[in-house]
Structure formats: structure tokens, C-alpha cells
Tab-separated table of C-alpha atoms in Angstrom:
chain	number	residue	atom	x	y	z
A	299	MET	CA	-9.623	223.297	-53.237
A	300	THR	CA	-7.537	221.321	-55.654
A	301	GLU	CA	-8.047	219.857	-59.052
A	302	GLY	CA	-7.958	216.122	-59.483
A	303	THR	CA	-10.569	215.326	-56.831
A	304	ASP	CA	-11.838	212.367	-58.850
A	305	ASN	CA	-8.378	210.858	-59.094
A	306	ASP	CA	-7.904	211.301	-55.369
A	307	SER	CA	-11.216	209.633	-54.583
A	308	GLU	CA	-10.362	206.708	-56.821
A	309	ALA	CA	-7.148	206.238	-54.897
A	310	GLY	CA	-9.163	206.144	-51.670
A	311	THR	CA	-7.731	209.364	-50.236
A	312	THR	CA	-9.455	212.486	-48.952
A	313	THR	CA	-8.744	215.769	-50.670
A	314	MET	CA	-7.951	218.554	-48.221
A	315	SER	CA	-8.774	222.171	-48.976
A	316	PHE	CA	-5.883	224.460	-49.830
A	317	ALA	CA	-6.375	226.352	-46.554
A	318	ASP	CA	-6.208	223.101	-44.549
A	319	GLN	CA	-3.106	221.997	-46.459
A	320	VAL	CA	-1.368	225.294	-45.687
A	321	ALA	CA	-2.375	225.087	-42.019
A	322	LYS	CA	-1.045	221.541	-41.787
A	323	SER	CA	2.144	222.554	-43.534
A	324	LYS	CA	2.624	225.465	-41.129
A	325	ASP	CA	2.028	223.169	-38.150
A	326	LEU	CA	4.758	220.829	-39.410
A	327	SER	CA	7.172	223.726	-39.611
A	328	ALA	CA	6.206	225.068	-36.205
A	329	SER	CA	6.680	221.703	-34.495
A	330	ALA	CA	10.029	220.939	-36.095
A	331	ARG	CA	13.258	222.097	-34.474
A	332	PHE	CA	16.109	223.332	-36.576
A	333	LEU	CA	19.179	221.178	-36.315
A	334	ALA	CA	22.307	223.049	-35.298
A	335	LYS	CA	25.592	221.410	-36.123
A	336	SER	CA	28.979	223.029	-35.718
A	337	GLY	CA	32.524	222.123	-36.572
A	338	LYS	CA	31.764	220.543	-39.929
A	339	LYS	CA	33.948	221.484	-42.827
A	340	GLY	CA	32.086	222.682	-45.876
A	341	PHE	CA	32.745	221.643	-49.454
A	342	GLY	CA	35.512	223.564	-51.145
A	343	PHE	CA	33.935	225.890	-53.679
A	344	LYS	CA	37.341	226.481	-55.238
A	345	LYS	CA	36.884	223.221	-57.123
A	346	ALA	CA	33.411	224.251	-58.266
A	347	LEU	CA	34.764	227.502	-59.642
A	348	ASP	CA	37.516	225.776	-61.589
A	349	ALA	CA	36.846	226.292	-65.298
A	350	SER	CA	37.563	222.703	-66.309
A	351	TYR	CA	35.289	221.352	-63.573
A	352	VAL	CA	32.436	223.642	-64.602
A	353	SER	CA	32.804	222.758	-68.284
A	354	LYS	CA	32.657	219.051	-67.424
A	355	LYS	CA	29.472	219.598	-65.449
A	356	LEU	CA	27.941	221.546	-68.316
A	357	GLY	CA	29.053	218.927	-70.804
A	358	ALA	CA	27.502	216.190	-68.696
A	359	SER	CA	24.242	218.099	-68.394
A	360	LYS	CA	23.936	219.420	-71.929
A	361	LYS	CA	21.377	216.819	-72.997
A	362	LEU	CA	19.158	217.617	-70.024
A	363	LEU	CA	19.512	221.350	-70.580
A	364	ASN	CA	18.716	221.156	-74.296
A	365	VAL	CA	22.016	222.865	-75.090
A	366	ILE	CA	22.502	223.663	-78.767
A	367	VAL	CA	26.237	224.363	-78.663
A	368	ASP	CA	28.664	221.579	-77.730
A	369	LEU	CA	30.181	222.549	-74.364
A	370	SER	CA	32.275	219.437	-73.815
A	371	ASP	CA	35.633	218.471	-75.249
A	372	SER	CA	35.583	216.154	-78.258
A	373	SER	CA	38.089	213.605	-76.936
A	374	ASP	CA	36.906	210.090	-76.134
A	375	SER	CA	38.412	210.212	-72.648
A	376	ASP	CA	36.403	213.317	-71.793
A	377	SER	CA	33.238	211.688	-73.101
A	378	ASP	CA	33.796	208.790	-70.725
A	379	SER	CA	34.314	211.151	-67.816
A	380	ASP	CA	31.168	213.043	-68.782
A	381	GLU	CA	29.142	209.845	-68.522
A	382	SER	CA	30.488	209.180	-65.061
A	383	GLU	CA	29.665	212.757	-64.062
A	384	VAL	CA	26.048	212.235	-65.129
A	385	GLU	CA	25.839	209.169	-62.912
A	386	ASP	CA	27.143	211.140	-59.928
A	387	ILE	CA	24.993	214.257	-60.355
A	388	ASP	CA	22.161	212.860	-58.212
A	389	ALA	CA	24.023	210.599	-55.811
A	390	ASN	CA	22.021	209.907	-52.662
A	391	PHE	CA	23.139	211.542	-49.410
A	392	ASP	CA	22.020	212.283	-45.857
A	393	SER	CA	20.577	215.741	-45.312
A	394	VAL	CA	21.356	217.632	-42.119
A	395	PHE	CA	17.838	219.081	-42.258
A	396	ALA	CA	14.576	217.160	-42.372
A	397	PRO	CA	11.992	218.370	-44.932
A	398	GLU	CA	9.701	219.513	-42.098
A	399	GLU	CA	12.454	221.755	-40.754
A	400	MET	CA	12.475	223.843	-43.927
A	401	ARG	CA	9.933	225.924	-45.763
A	402	CYS	CA	8.431	224.409	-48.900
A	403	LEU	CA	10.047	224.170	-52.316
A	404	ALA	CA	7.566	224.931	-55.114
A	405	LEU	CA	7.760	223.363	-58.573
A	406	ILE	CA	5.754	224.938	-61.391
A	407	ALA	CA	5.862	224.656	-65.173
A	408	HIS	CA	3.878	226.080	-68.054
A	409	ASN	CA	2.328	223.551	-70.430
A	410	HIS	CA	5.118	223.477	-73.019
A	411	MET	CA	7.708	223.245	-70.223
A	412	LYS	CA	6.176	220.250	-68.433
A	413	PRO	CA	8.365	217.656	-70.219
A	414	SER	CA	11.421	219.686	-69.218
A	415	ILE	CA	10.487	219.893	-65.556
A	416	ARG	CA	9.720	216.175	-65.450
A	417	ALA	CA	13.176	215.449	-66.883
A	418	PHE	CA	14.619	217.821	-64.284
A	419	VAL	CA	12.832	216.056	-61.424
A	420	GLU	CA	13.884	212.620	-62.661
A	421	ALA	CA	17.500	213.815	-62.887
A	422	ASN	CA	17.447	215.237	-59.335
A	423	GLN	CA	15.169	212.865	-57.421
A	424	ASN	CA	17.517	212.161	-54.523
A	425	LEU	CA	18.036	215.858	-53.889
A	426	LEU	CA	14.486	217.125	-54.401
A	427	LYS	CA	12.985	214.578	-52.025
A	428	LYS	CA	14.973	216.166	-49.204
A	429	PHE	CA	12.596	219.150	-49.427
A	430	ARG	CA	8.917	219.543	-48.580
A	431	LEU	CA	7.421	219.837	-52.080
A	432	THR	CA	4.521	222.003	-53.159
A	433	GLY	CA	3.314	223.164	-56.561
A	434	THR	CA	0.446	223.569	-58.964
A	435	ASN	CA	-1.912	220.682	-59.611
A	436	THR	CA	-0.436	219.025	-62.703
A	437	THR	CA	3.130	219.327	-61.443
A	438	MET	CA	2.185	217.771	-58.107
A	439	LYS	CA	0.600	214.840	-59.937
A	440	MET	CA	3.818	214.433	-61.901
A	441	LEU	CA	5.891	214.474	-58.696
A	442	LYS	CA	3.776	211.696	-57.200
A	443	GLU	CA	4.188	209.663	-60.396
A	444	VAL	CA	7.967	210.061	-60.299
A	445	PHE	CA	8.388	209.373	-56.578
A	446	GLY	CA	5.703	206.708	-56.423
A	447	ASP	CA	5.201	205.249	-52.960
A	448	ASP	CA	8.478	206.558	-51.536
A	449	PRO	CA	7.603	207.134	-47.851
A	450	SER	CA	10.463	209.594	-47.374
A	451	VAL	CA	8.893	212.202	-49.682
A	452	VAL	CA	7.016	214.946	-47.809
A	453	TYR	CA	4.435	216.967	-49.735
A	454	GLY	CA	3.199	220.439	-48.929
A	455	PRO	CA	-0.040	221.963	-50.247
A	456	THR	CA	-1.302	221.034	-53.720
A	457	CYS	CA	-2.424	224.216	-55.461
A	458	GLN	CA	-4.838	224.759	-58.313
A	459	SER	CA	-3.638	224.842	-61.895
A	460	GLY	CA	-2.110	228.210	-62.764
A	461	PRO	CA	-5.059	229.665	-64.738
A	462	LEU	CA	-7.394	228.683	-61.878
A	463	GLY	CA	-5.431	230.518	-59.214
A	464	GLY	CA	-2.516	228.180	-58.490
A	465	ASP	CA	0.146	230.837	-59.061
A	466	ALA	CA	-1.704	233.127	-56.649
A	467	GLU	CA	-1.772	230.330	-54.051
A	468	ILE	CA	1.989	229.855	-54.414
A	469	ALA	CA	2.441	233.607	-53.932
A	470	ALA	CA	0.248	233.434	-50.834
A	471	GLN	CA	2.544	230.806	-49.342
A	472	MET	CA	5.430	233.252	-49.731
A	473	CYS	CA	3.469	235.942	-47.909
A	474	ILE	CA	2.673	233.667	-44.949
A	475	GLU	CA	6.290	232.510	-44.685
A	476	ASN	CA	5.676	228.930	-45.849
A	477	LEU	CA	7.774	228.980	-49.036
A	478	GLY	CA	11.554	228.950	-49.193
A	479	GLY	CA	12.246	228.425	-52.888
A	480	MET	CA	10.619	228.181	-56.296
A	481	ILE	CA	11.527	226.315	-59.472
A	482	PHE	CA	9.311	227.820	-62.155
A	483	PHE	CA	9.916	226.732	-65.751
A	484	GLN	CA	8.259	229.580	-67.631
A	485	ASP	CA	7.324	229.512	-71.304
A	486	PRO	CA	8.506	232.731	-73.013
A	487	MET	CA	7.037	231.742	-76.372
A	488	ASP	CA	3.348	231.553	-75.523
A	489	ALA	CA	0.633	233.854	-74.191
A	490	HIS	CA	-0.943	233.004	-70.847
A	491	PRO	CA	-4.517	233.831	-69.752
A	492	HIS	CA	-3.289	234.288	-66.176
A	493	SER	CA	-0.365	236.563	-66.973
A	494	ALA	CA	-1.382	238.883	-64.128
A	495	ASP	CA	-0.978	235.998	-61.670
A	496	ILE	CA	2.403	235.071	-63.159
A	497	ASP	CA	3.577	238.659	-62.793
A	498	CYS	CA	2.332	238.699	-59.204
A	499	LEU	CA	4.149	235.456	-58.384
A	500	ASN	CA	7.426	236.655	-59.897
A	501	ARG	CA	7.109	239.994	-58.136
A	502	GLN	CA	6.401	238.446	-54.733
A	503	ALA	CA	9.457	236.221	-55.159
A	504	LEU	CA	11.467	239.428	-55.562
A	505	VAL	CA	9.746	241.193	-52.665
A	506	HIS	CA	10.298	238.285	-50.270
A	507	ASN	CA	13.781	237.522	-51.610
A	508	VAL	CA	12.924	233.861	-52.170
A	509	ILE	CA	15.397	231.650	-54.032
A	510	THR	CA	13.996	231.324	-57.556
A	511	PHE	CA	14.998	229.454	-60.716
A	512	ASN	CA	12.993	230.496	-63.764
A	513	ASN	CA	14.538	228.242	-66.423
A	514	PRO	CA	16.237	224.835	-66.703
A	515	ALA	CA	19.780	226.222	-66.868
A	516	SER	CA	19.502	228.129	-63.583
A	517	ALA	CA	17.697	225.224	-61.903
A	518	TYR	CA	20.356	222.644	-62.779
A	519	ALA	CA	23.088	225.033	-61.632
A	520	GLY	CA	21.244	225.758	-58.395
A	521	MET	CA	20.978	222.103	-57.425
A	522	PHE	CA	24.698	222.056	-56.658
A	523	THR	CA	24.171	224.782	-54.037
A	524	PHE	CA	21.098	223.000	-52.649
A	525	ARG	CA	23.042	219.766	-52.257
A	526	GLU	CA	25.956	221.424	-50.473
A	527	ALA	CA	23.601	223.308	-48.150
A	528	LEU	CA	21.725	220.186	-47.079
A	529	LYS	CA	24.759	217.911	-46.960
A	530	HIS	CA	26.802	220.246	-44.768
A	531	GLY	CA	24.056	222.029	-42.821
A	532	LYS	CA	24.745	225.461	-44.311
A	533	THR	CA	21.617	227.578	-43.887
A	534	SER	CA	23.550	230.552	-45.270
A	535	LEU	CA	23.469	228.977	-48.752
A	536	ILE	CA	19.652	228.678	-48.780
A	537	PRO	CA	18.539	231.280	-46.187
A	538	SER	CA	14.998	231.780	-47.498
A	539	PHE	CA	14.158	228.187	-46.494
A	540	PHE	CA	14.752	229.100	-42.854
A	541	PHE	CA	14.380	232.841	-42.414
A	542	THR	CA	11.941	235.569	-43.422
A	543	MET	CA	13.677	237.809	-45.923
A	544	GLN	CA	12.868	240.754	-48.148
A	545	SER	CA	14.256	242.781	-51.004
A	546	PRO	CA	16.626	245.572	-49.942
A	547	SER	CA	14.211	247.979	-51.655
A	548	VAL	CA	11.469	247.170	-49.138
A	549	ASP	CA	13.088	249.329	-46.450
A	550	GLU	CA	13.050	252.336	-48.777
A	551	TYR	CA	9.423	251.657	-49.653
A	552	LYS	CA	8.489	251.496	-45.969
A	553	ARG	CA	10.403	254.709	-45.273
A	554	LYS	CA	8.488	256.587	-47.975
A	555	GLN	CA	5.187	255.135	-46.809
A	556	LYS	CA	5.907	256.298	-43.273
A	557	MET	CA	6.755	259.797	-44.516
A	558	MET	CA	3.484	259.948	-46.435
A	559	LEU	CA	1.472	258.813	-43.415
A	560	ASP	CA	3.290	261.257	-41.155
A	561	ASN	CA	2.481	264.093	-43.544
A	562	LEU	CA	-1.180	263.125	-43.621
A	563	THR	CA	-1.283	262.901	-39.835
A	564	SER	CA	0.385	266.295	-39.367
A	565	LYS	CA	-2.126	267.964	-41.707
A	566	ASN	CA	-5.002	266.605	-39.661
């Protein structure tokens, strides 16, 4: 049940229902075996925490992030180094995990944020294609435009547009343990007819403790962690792509629910 059926038919492909896409995606996950590698040395995060290193990264990314304040040094030598940093931000690499071995990564953007998420995808192509990608209809079309005929890209379910239930379908994937992360560029300056669905999606991301980036700044910063996790096989950096998780508050909720049910049972 996806939008864009006409475009799909013109391309000579068959549009699968959302339920079939989810089932297929779950089958891929079930059939894949997690790779276990030991003895590899991880990247030193001391360098990443170094103030000068961070400021260079921010300076290199300021154009992509739409930064208003100049975060880089004004010297010519630093400008040259910034340019080289931009070139290295999305260097290709071999991932320890295949896309099918991880839960999906969802990409979503409100209308006024679509140019920003396209720029984000173009700036992080080599990293993003290491994941199994899902998202709402327009964003999925954009992903296929950016990646073209790249056979290494694995797509998960294509959901409806947000106002037609796409956000609810993304939330459903969280609930059935098929979603490991979400990049959701939300527009804080506009009203949305499906605000209830947006609230539900954001809440479920909290309930299921799924890695979430809700704006460009957090997304660009998070890609460094994603890259290190895939490059060095560190599931601990991106646990929600491999394991079922929940908010710490869920245990308290379940405890209170059990108390309420026990009280009702004892009265009967």
C-alpha cells in the first residue's frame, strides 16, 4: 500500500503491499546470521573528543548544517584542511555487518526539510548504503534517485506519505522489532495535519529506545558513531539495530500495571 504506484508500473516493477514488504524484510533479518568478530581494536575516541578535532569537523560541515555562526578558524591553512576534511567525511569502507544483518534505518523529512535530508543523504552515501533503508514515500523515491542503480543498496519497506499513515507504519516497524534507527528531519515552523501520528512516532522511538536523530545537526554528528560501529563491528555503539530495547521507564510502567491487575483480581 504505497504511493507512487504509477511510477512503479512505468518502471516495469510490481508494487508490494506494506504488509508484504515488512514480511519480506523480517524474513531477510531472520535468515541472516550476525557476524561475530573479536580481537579488533576500535577507533580511539580520545581523538574525536579533542576540541580542535571537533571544531574542524564542525567547520567542515557548517555549510551542510546551515550554520549561521562561523565555527572554523579564519586562517587560510585551516580553510585548506577543512576542505580536505569534507572530502574524507564519507570515505568508502567495508562494513563488518551486511545490511540484512541489521534492523532497518528509517529516513523521514517534512516538506520544508526535504532539501536538507537530500543534502544529508548525498553527503553520507557511502555510509547510509551500508544499512537496510526504509522511509516514507517521497523520501524513498529520493533515496532511489540518489543511489540510482547501485546493486549494493538494500531497501526495506516503502511506507505511505506521512499524512496518509506513513509515520504510523514506521512506528509499527519499531513495535515488530524491524527498525533499529530513525533519521527524522522535523519542521518546527509549520503545522502538520498528522501531528498525532508524529507524536506517536516520536513516543514509540522513546518507548523502544531506538536511536533517533531529529534534526540535521544530530544526524551529521551521529554518522561518526555509525561509521565506527560498522567499520569495527561494535554492536554496542548501535545496539537498537541488533537487539530489542526499551526505555528504563517501561519496567516501572509494567510494575504498576501488574499491581493494578493484581488488585482487580484480588477483589474478584
